[in-house]
Amino acid sequence: MSEQIIEGAPAPDAEENRRQVLYWRLLARLFDPEEQAGLESASLAVVEDIGLPSALLDPGASVDSVVQRHPELAAEFDGLMAPEPDEAGGRDRAAEVRRAALVSKVLLNVFATGSGTVTAEQLARWQSDAGWLERALGCRPGELRGGRGGANGAGGGPGVSPTGTGFGGPTPDLSRLIPEIGPELGALEAGLVKRMHLREVLADPALASRLTPSMSLIEQLLRDKDNLSGVALANAKSLIRRYVDEVAQVLRTQVEKATVGDIDRSVPPKRVFRNLDLDRTIWKNLTNWDPEGERLYVDRLYYRHTSRKTTPQRLIVVVDQSGSMVDSMVNCTILASIFAGLPKVDVHLIAYDTQALDLTPWAHDPFETLLRTKLGGGTDGTVAMALAQPKIAEPRNTVVVWISDFYEWRTDELFESMAAVHRSGAKFIPVGSVTSSGRGSVNPWFREKFKDLGTPVISGHIKKLVHELKTFLT
């Protein structure tokens, strides 16, 4: 009987076995840094047999170094983990084995972070490998962790790869990933930054130059800035400035692409060629058509209206500067500075924990604003409201953006004051988190209260807040 079952069973698939060997090796190395001799030798045989370099199995080799030696692999990493479905419905098992070898390399380099002290070079290498993972998922390097991904990242244009090659296409839908990969990558990066001897690295210009600014690194710098001095402080400021400039470039693009105010037809159109309405001009002058000479005589030119309605507006941004809100704080501080540069927009900026600080004099410069913040501590929004309410001189022309996780000491008192601002006619926008990943915890009591008030909490991509503000302010 047993012989009949064995004879009737399907023959083992060699390609499937190869693929499983590679993934079993990946799991073994993720959970145990020690080599499993049998899996290592079997994986090496598979990789060499399918024509891939053995460097893919070297945990010490970055993806960048592999691609530099084998440039033809760069294109294979793009969209590697988001392959297009086969229209014929069949499976290319040989291609699956090749994909398994490349995927294993990326995942092992990113998720096997080891233990102990991390050097600036190791952090830079991990950031580069994480960029390759983002490329493999169909995104731009940095897009899932910090939302930077180059200025084009906001508009779906081609991005820049870790090696400088282009990568285009729309951002894929990664909502089915469990858990969400963006927050997990950010947490891994934050863990690596905490394991660095950051002060010693910053004190050495050569080592500091190897650091790539990221949200995790900026958070650590903001927390430790009061303990830095001299060269270390100068290098920290340089890194913060670089990151602020990169994010500002992306956000500025999003602001420019957002909706703007209605055409103001009370303002006469500017009589220049680029505003000439040719169709209307021809239509209005058809009575001057000369059929014999087949000529149209124009006695009046018509121009398009281009002026937009711009009522003076006041934007008040209130930021919870507790450590859990650093991502939103950085993004919204930069966003406030961009809106401060728009005509007829008066921006006020307030940061708070248990005390409130009016940062309005520096609202135009997010770098100076961030240097004046102090992360950590408790939260008492009533002290910030005491500063914000006197600034609401004309409620109908005022928007208040309140950025917090809303875990407050005086919940009822603070909510009543927020509801009063809303009832006064001012536009009140509660913001739970505005990051690339949208990860953030918001007090469910406040979330329900704001929903009942008709001002639901904004949480998610910063484009949501950009749209809300641009619609109101212009």
PDB file of C-alpha atoms in Angstrom, residues 262-465:
ATOM      1  CA  ASP A 262     -10.972  81.176  -7.083  1.00  0.00           C
ATOM      2  CA  ILE A 263     -10.344  83.590  -9.935  1.00  0.00           C
ATOM      3  CA  ASP A 264     -10.896  87.208  -8.859  1.00  0.00           C
ATOM      4  CA  ARG A 265     -12.776  88.790 -11.773  1.00  0.00           C
ATOM      5  CA  SER A 266     -12.917  92.185 -10.063  1.00  0.00           C
ATOM      6  CA  VAL A 267      -9.231  92.628 -10.949  1.00  0.00           C
ATOM      7  CA  PRO A 268      -8.657  93.605 -14.621  1.00  0.00           C
ATOM      8  CA  PRO A 269      -6.595  91.011 -16.505  1.00  0.00           C
ATOM      9  CA  LYS A 270      -2.987  91.806 -17.215  1.00  0.00           C
ATOM     10  CA  ARG A 271      -2.679  92.676 -20.906  1.00  0.00           C
ATOM     11  CA  VAL A 272       0.272  90.492 -21.880  1.00  0.00           C
ATOM     12  CA  PHE A 273       0.534  87.916 -24.652  1.00  0.00           C
ATOM     13  CA  ARG A 274       0.547  84.868 -22.344  1.00  0.00           C
ATOM     14  CA  ASN A 275      -2.897  85.917 -21.017  1.00  0.00           C
ATOM     15  CA  LEU A 276      -4.423  86.449 -24.487  1.00  0.00           C
ATOM     16  CA  ASP A 277      -7.693  84.513 -24.833  1.00  0.00           C
ATOM     17  CA  LEU A 278      -7.458  83.713 -28.546  1.00  0.00           C
ATOM     18  CA  ASP A 279     -10.710  81.741 -28.837  1.00  0.00           C
ATOM     19  CA  ARG A 280     -12.770  84.477 -27.180  1.00  0.00           C
ATOM     20  CA  THR A 281     -11.056  87.181 -29.221  1.00  0.00           C
ATOM     21  CA  ILE A 282     -11.949  85.421 -32.497  1.00  0.00           C
ATOM     22  CA  TRP A 283     -15.529  84.736 -31.359  1.00  0.00           C
ATOM     23  CA  LYS A 284     -16.174  88.336 -30.284  1.00  0.00           C
ATOM     24  CA  ASN A 285     -14.774  89.751 -33.546  1.00  0.00           C
ATOM     25  CA  LEU A 286     -16.588  87.456 -35.991  1.00  0.00           C
ATOM     26  CA  THR A 287     -18.835  90.374 -36.993  1.00  0.00           C
ATOM     27  CA  ASN A 288     -15.714  91.937 -38.559  1.00  0.00           C
ATOM     28  CA  TRP A 289     -15.136  89.009 -40.922  1.00  0.00           C
ATOM     29  CA  ASP A 290     -14.471  90.074 -44.542  1.00  0.00           C
ATOM     30  CA  PRO A 291     -15.685  87.226 -46.779  1.00  0.00           C
ATOM     31  CA  GLU A 292     -14.266  88.757 -49.964  1.00  0.00           C
ATOM     32  CA  GLY A 293     -10.781  89.288 -48.576  1.00  0.00           C
ATOM     33  CA  GLU A 294     -11.114  86.281 -46.267  1.00  0.00           C
ATOM     34  CA  ARG A 295      -9.745  88.299 -43.385  1.00  0.00           C
ATOM     35  CA  LEU A 296     -10.828  88.845 -39.807  1.00  0.00           C
ATOM     36  CA  TYR A 297     -10.401  92.399 -38.571  1.00  0.00           C
ATOM     37  CA  VAL A 298      -9.857  92.581 -34.800  1.00  0.00           C
ATOM     38  CA  ASP A 299     -10.888  95.776 -33.070  1.00  0.00           C
ATOM     39  CA  ARG A 300     -10.639  94.396 -29.509  1.00  0.00           C
ATOM     40  CA  LEU A 301      -8.430  91.857 -27.760  1.00  0.00           C
ATOM     41  CA  TYR A 302      -9.673  89.761 -24.850  1.00  0.00           C
ATOM     42  CA  TYR A 303      -7.451  88.506 -22.018  1.00  0.00           C
ATOM     43  CA  ARG A 304      -7.830  85.809 -19.390  1.00  0.00           C
ATOM     44  CA  HIS A 305      -8.211  86.711 -15.710  1.00  0.00           C
ATOM     45  CA  THR A 306      -5.381  85.179 -13.704  1.00  0.00           C
ATOM     46  CA  SER A 307      -5.609  86.983 -10.366  1.00  0.00           C
ATOM     47  CA  ARG A 308      -6.750  84.855  -7.435  1.00  0.00           C
ATOM     48  CA  LYS A 309      -8.826  85.962  -4.468  1.00  0.00           C
ATOM     49  CA  THR A 310      -6.459  86.415  -1.562  1.00  0.00           C
ATOM     50  CA  THR A 311      -8.031  87.616   1.664  1.00  0.00           C
ATOM     51  CA  PRO A 312      -5.515  88.209   4.466  1.00  0.00           C
ATOM     52  CA  GLN A 313      -5.473  85.023   6.558  1.00  0.00           C
ATOM     53  CA  ARG A 314      -3.915  84.035   9.865  1.00  0.00           C
ATOM     54  CA  LEU A 315      -2.476  80.553  10.403  1.00  0.00           C
ATOM     55  CA  ILE A 316      -1.847  79.505  14.013  1.00  0.00           C
ATOM     56  CA  VAL A 317       0.117  76.262  14.401  1.00  0.00           C
ATOM     57  CA  VAL A 318       0.210  74.728  17.893  1.00  0.00           C
ATOM     58  CA  VAL A 319       2.704  71.859  18.253  1.00  0.00           C
ATOM     59  CA  ASP A 320       2.940  69.294  21.030  1.00  0.00           C
ATOM     60  CA  GLN A 321       6.721  68.937  21.438  1.00  0.00           C
ATOM     61  CA  SER A 322       6.615  65.667  23.369  1.00  0.00           C
ATOM     62  CA  GLY A 323       8.946  63.012  22.008  1.00  0.00           C
ATOM     63  CA  SER A 324       6.160  60.937  20.423  1.00  0.00           C
ATOM     64  CA  MET A 325       5.264  63.803  18.066  1.00  0.00           C
ATOM     65  CA  VAL A 326       8.723  64.618  16.699  1.00  0.00           C
ATOM     66  CA  ASP A 327       7.965  63.447  13.142  1.00  0.00           C
ATOM     67  CA  SER A 328       4.817  65.569  12.891  1.00  0.00           C
ATOM     68  CA  MET A 329       6.537  68.482  14.612  1.00  0.00           C
ATOM     69  CA  VAL A 330       9.393  68.555  12.101  1.00  0.00           C
ATOM     70  CA  ASN A 331       7.068  68.294   9.097  1.00  0.00           C
ATOM     71  CA  CYS A 332       4.573  70.891  10.341  1.00  0.00           C
ATOM     72  CA  THR A 333       7.265  73.336  11.458  1.00  0.00           C
ATOM     73  CA  ILE A 334       8.693  73.229   7.936  1.00  0.00           C
ATOM     74  CA  LEU A 335       5.206  73.494   6.444  1.00  0.00           C
ATOM     75  CA  ALA A 336       4.455  76.573   8.572  1.00  0.00           C
ATOM     76  CA  SER A 337       7.596  78.264   7.237  1.00  0.00           C
ATOM     77  CA  ILE A 338       6.478  77.590   3.642  1.00  0.00           C
ATOM     78  CA  PHE A 339       3.048  79.119   4.235  1.00  0.00           C
ATOM     79  CA  ALA A 340       4.760  82.042   6.006  1.00  0.00           C
ATOM     80  CA  GLY A 341       6.310  82.870   2.638  1.00  0.00           C
ATOM     81  CA  LEU A 342       2.938  83.137   0.888  1.00  0.00           C
ATOM     82  CA  PRO A 343       1.449  86.621   0.371  1.00  0.00           C
ATOM     83  CA  LYS A 344      -1.117  87.795   2.920  1.00  0.00           C
ATOM     84  CA  VAL A 345      -0.650  84.771   5.206  1.00  0.00           C
ATOM     85  CA  ASP A 346       0.233  85.654   8.795  1.00  0.00           C
ATOM     86  CA  VAL A 347       1.773  82.600  10.496  1.00  0.00           C
ATOM     87  CA  HIS A 348       2.038  82.118  14.264  1.00  0.00           C
ATOM     88  CA  LEU A 349       3.790  79.128  15.831  1.00  0.00           C
ATOM     89  CA  ILE A 350       3.428  77.827  19.395  1.00  0.00           C
ATOM     90  CA  ALA A 351       5.200  74.794  20.932  1.00  0.00           C
ATOM     91  CA  TYR A 352       4.222  73.310  24.270  1.00  0.00           C
ATOM     92  CA  ASP A 353       4.681  70.530  26.805  1.00  0.00           C
ATOM     93  CA  THR A 354       3.786  71.603  30.347  1.00  0.00           C
ATOM     94  CA  GLN A 355       4.768  75.153  29.354  1.00  0.00           C
ATOM     95  CA  ALA A 356       4.115  77.037  26.120  1.00  0.00           C
ATOM     96  CA  LEU A 357       6.645  78.851  23.955  1.00  0.00           C
ATOM     97  CA  ASP A 358       5.744  81.406  21.275  1.00  0.00           C
ATOM     98  CA  LEU A 359       8.057  80.690  18.318  1.00  0.00           C
ATOM     99  CA  THR A 360       6.362  83.139  15.936  1.00  0.00           C
ATOM    100  CA  PRO A 361       9.512  85.310  15.433  1.00  0.00           C
ATOM    101  CA  TRP A 362      11.250  82.256  13.929  1.00  0.00           C
ATOM    102  CA  ALA A 363       8.269  80.768  12.065  1.00  0.00           C
ATOM    103  CA  HIS A 364       9.867  81.603   8.714  1.00  0.00           C
ATOM    104  CA  ASP A 365      12.976  79.539   9.563  1.00  0.00           C
ATOM    105  CA  PRO A 366      12.214  75.911  10.563  1.00  0.00           C
ATOM    106  CA  PHE A 367      15.879  75.277  11.361  1.00  0.00           C
ATOM    107  CA  GLU A 368      15.965  77.978  14.049  1.00  0.00           C
ATOM    108  CA  THR A 369      12.548  76.862  15.298  1.00  0.00           C
ATOM    109  CA  LEU A 370      13.637  73.249  15.790  1.00  0.00           C
ATOM    110  CA  LEU A 371      16.758  74.328  17.649  1.00  0.00           C
ATOM    111  CA  ARG A 372      14.545  76.142  20.143  1.00  0.00           C
ATOM    112  CA  THR A 373      12.289  73.161  20.846  1.00  0.00           C
ATOM    113  CA  LYS A 374      12.810  70.769  23.742  1.00  0.00           C
ATOM    114  CA  LEU A 375      11.546  67.227  23.203  1.00  0.00           C
ATOM    115  CA  GLY A 376      10.029  65.205  26.019  1.00  0.00           C
ATOM    116  CA  GLY A 377       8.051  65.898  29.153  1.00  0.00           C
ATOM    117  CA  GLY A 378       4.327  65.914  29.820  1.00  0.00           C
ATOM    118  CA  THR A 379       1.598  67.729  27.929  1.00  0.00           C
ATOM    119  CA  ASP A 380      -0.757  70.463  29.106  1.00  0.00           C
ATOM    120  CA  GLY A 381      -2.533  71.968  26.137  1.00  0.00           C
ATOM    121  CA  THR A 382      -4.324  74.589  28.230  1.00  0.00           C
ATOM    122  CA  VAL A 383      -1.108  76.625  28.514  1.00  0.00           C
ATOM    123  CA  ALA A 384      -0.801  76.641  24.712  1.00  0.00           C
ATOM    124  CA  MET A 385      -4.459  77.594  24.308  1.00  0.00           C
ATOM    125  CA  ALA A 386      -3.862  80.570  26.604  1.00  0.00           C
ATOM    126  CA  LEU A 387      -1.311  81.844  24.068  1.00  0.00           C
ATOM    127  CA  ALA A 388      -3.319  80.898  20.965  1.00  0.00           C
ATOM    128  CA  GLN A 389      -6.743  82.369  21.787  1.00  0.00           C
ATOM    129  CA  PRO A 390      -5.638  86.051  21.941  1.00  0.00           C
ATOM    130  CA  LYS A 391      -4.184  85.646  18.427  1.00  0.00           C
ATOM    131  CA  ILE A 392      -7.635  84.896  16.959  1.00  0.00           C
ATOM    132  CA  ALA A 393      -8.596  88.477  16.114  1.00  0.00           C
ATOM    133  CA  GLU A 394     -10.805  87.680  13.081  1.00  0.00           C
ATOM    134  CA  PRO A 395     -12.161  84.129  13.475  1.00  0.00           C
ATOM    135  CA  ARG A 396     -13.533  83.878   9.915  1.00  0.00           C
ATOM    136  CA  ASN A 397     -10.059  84.501   8.518  1.00  0.00           C
ATOM    137  CA  THR A 398      -8.180  82.282  10.983  1.00  0.00           C
ATOM    138  CA  VAL A 399      -7.186  78.630  10.881  1.00  0.00           C
ATOM    139  CA  VAL A 400      -5.814  76.877  13.971  1.00  0.00           C
ATOM    140  CA  VAL A 401      -3.804  73.681  13.413  1.00  0.00           C
ATOM    141  CA  TRP A 402      -3.317  71.708  16.631  1.00  0.00           C
ATOM    142  CA  ILE A 403      -0.734  68.918  16.361  1.00  0.00           C
ATOM    143  CA  SER A 404      -0.742  66.417  19.229  1.00  0.00           C
ATOM    144  CA  ASP A 405      -1.520  62.857  20.277  1.00  0.00           C
ATOM    145  CA  PHE A 406      -4.045  64.517  22.658  1.00  0.00           C
ATOM    146  CA  TYR A 407      -3.038  62.539  25.720  1.00  0.00           C
ATOM    147  CA  GLU A 408      -3.616  65.500  28.002  1.00  0.00           C
ATOM    148  CA  TRP A 409      -3.877  66.190  31.715  1.00  0.00           C
ATOM    149  CA  ARG A 410      -6.907  68.467  31.564  1.00  0.00           C
ATOM    150  CA  THR A 411      -8.984  66.797  28.876  1.00  0.00           C
ATOM    151  CA  ASP A 412     -12.399  68.390  29.497  1.00  0.00           C
ATOM    152  CA  GLU A 413     -11.059  71.917  29.974  1.00  0.00           C
ATOM    153  CA  LEU A 414      -8.902  71.740  26.840  1.00  0.00           C
ATOM    154  CA  PHE A 415     -11.632  70.278  24.643  1.00  0.00           C
ATOM    155  CA  GLU A 416     -14.132  72.933  25.723  1.00  0.00           C
ATOM    156  CA  SER A 417     -11.681  75.682  24.735  1.00  0.00           C
ATOM    157  CA  MET A 418     -11.081  73.977  21.363  1.00  0.00           C
ATOM    158  CA  ALA A 419     -14.824  73.672  20.783  1.00  0.00           C
ATOM    159  CA  ALA A 420     -15.158  77.381  21.608  1.00  0.00           C
ATOM    160  CA  VAL A 421     -12.575  78.222  18.937  1.00  0.00           C
ATOM    161  CA  HIS A 422     -14.531  76.130  16.425  1.00  0.00           C
ATOM    162  CA  ARG A 423     -17.847  77.782  17.363  1.00  0.00           C
ATOM    163  CA  SER A 424     -16.309  81.250  17.015  1.00  0.00           C
ATOM    164  CA  GLY A 425     -16.036  80.713  13.268  1.00  0.00           C
ATOM    165  CA  ALA A 426     -12.332  79.934  13.087  1.00  0.00           C
ATOM    166  CA  LYS A 427     -11.335  76.776  11.219  1.00  0.00           C
ATOM    167  CA  PHE A 428      -9.942  74.300  13.755  1.00  0.00           C
ATOM    168  CA  ILE A 429      -7.874  71.376  12.394  1.00  0.00           C
ATOM    169  CA  PRO A 430      -6.786  68.726  14.921  1.00  0.00           C
ATOM    170  CA  VAL A 431      -3.812  66.737  13.666  1.00  0.00           C
ATOM    171  CA  GLY A 432      -2.796  63.403  15.151  1.00  0.00           C
ATOM    172  CA  SER A 433       0.161  62.646  12.892  1.00  0.00           C
ATOM    173  CA  VAL A 434       1.319  63.893   9.506  1.00  0.00           C
ATOM    174  CA  THR A 435       4.117  61.603   8.421  1.00  0.00           C
ATOM    175  CA  SER A 436       4.986  59.485   5.419  1.00  0.00           C
ATOM    176  CA  SER A 437       3.727  56.372   7.208  1.00  0.00           C
ATOM    177  CA  GLY A 438       0.808  57.894   9.132  1.00  0.00           C
ATOM    178  CA  ARG A 439       1.818  55.945  12.211  1.00  0.00           C
ATOM    179  CA  GLY A 440       0.691  57.578  15.420  1.00  0.00           C
ATOM    180  CA  SER A 441      -1.519  57.073  18.447  1.00  0.00           C
ATOM    181  CA  VAL A 442      -4.343  59.507  19.185  1.00  0.00           C
ATOM    182  CA  ASN A 443      -6.364  59.597  22.386  1.00  0.00           C
ATOM    183  CA  PRO A 444      -9.626  57.820  21.401  1.00  0.00           C
ATOM    184  CA  TRP A 445     -11.664  60.081  23.710  1.00  0.00           C
ATOM    185  CA  PHE A 446     -10.509  63.183  21.819  1.00  0.00           C
ATOM    186  CA  ARG A 447     -10.904  61.417  18.464  1.00  0.00           C
ATOM    187  CA  GLU A 448     -14.591  60.748  19.144  1.00  0.00           C
ATOM    188  CA  LYS A 449     -15.168  64.237  20.541  1.00  0.00           C
ATOM    189  CA  PHE A 450     -13.630  65.908  17.467  1.00  0.00           C
ATOM    190  CA  LYS A 451     -15.685  63.667  15.194  1.00  0.00           C
ATOM    191  CA  ASP A 452     -18.885  64.707  16.978  1.00  0.00           C
ATOM    192  CA  LEU A 453     -17.794  68.339  16.705  1.00  0.00           C
ATOM    193  CA  GLY A 454     -17.436  68.009  12.929  1.00  0.00           C
ATOM    194  CA  THR A 455     -13.667  68.449  12.888  1.00  0.00           C
ATOM    195  CA  PRO A 456     -12.236  64.915  12.577  1.00  0.00           C
ATOM    196  CA  VAL A 457      -8.583  64.344  13.412  1.00  0.00           C
ATOM    197  CA  ILE A 458      -6.226  64.326  10.435  1.00  0.00           C
ATOM    198  CA  SER A 459      -3.801  61.421  10.548  1.00  0.00           C
ATOM    199  CA  GLY A 460      -1.818  60.149   7.615  1.00  0.00           C
ATOM    200  CA  HIS A 461       0.229  61.605   4.817  1.00  0.00           C
ATOM    201  CA  ILE A 462       1.094  65.271   5.116  1.00  0.00           C
ATOM    202  CA  LYS A 463      -0.577  65.890   1.745  1.00  0.00           C
ATOM    203  CA  LYS A 464      -3.912  65.819   3.613  1.00  0.00           C
ATOM    204  CA  LEU A 465      -2.906  68.776   5.759  1.00  0.00           C
TER     205      LEU A 465
END
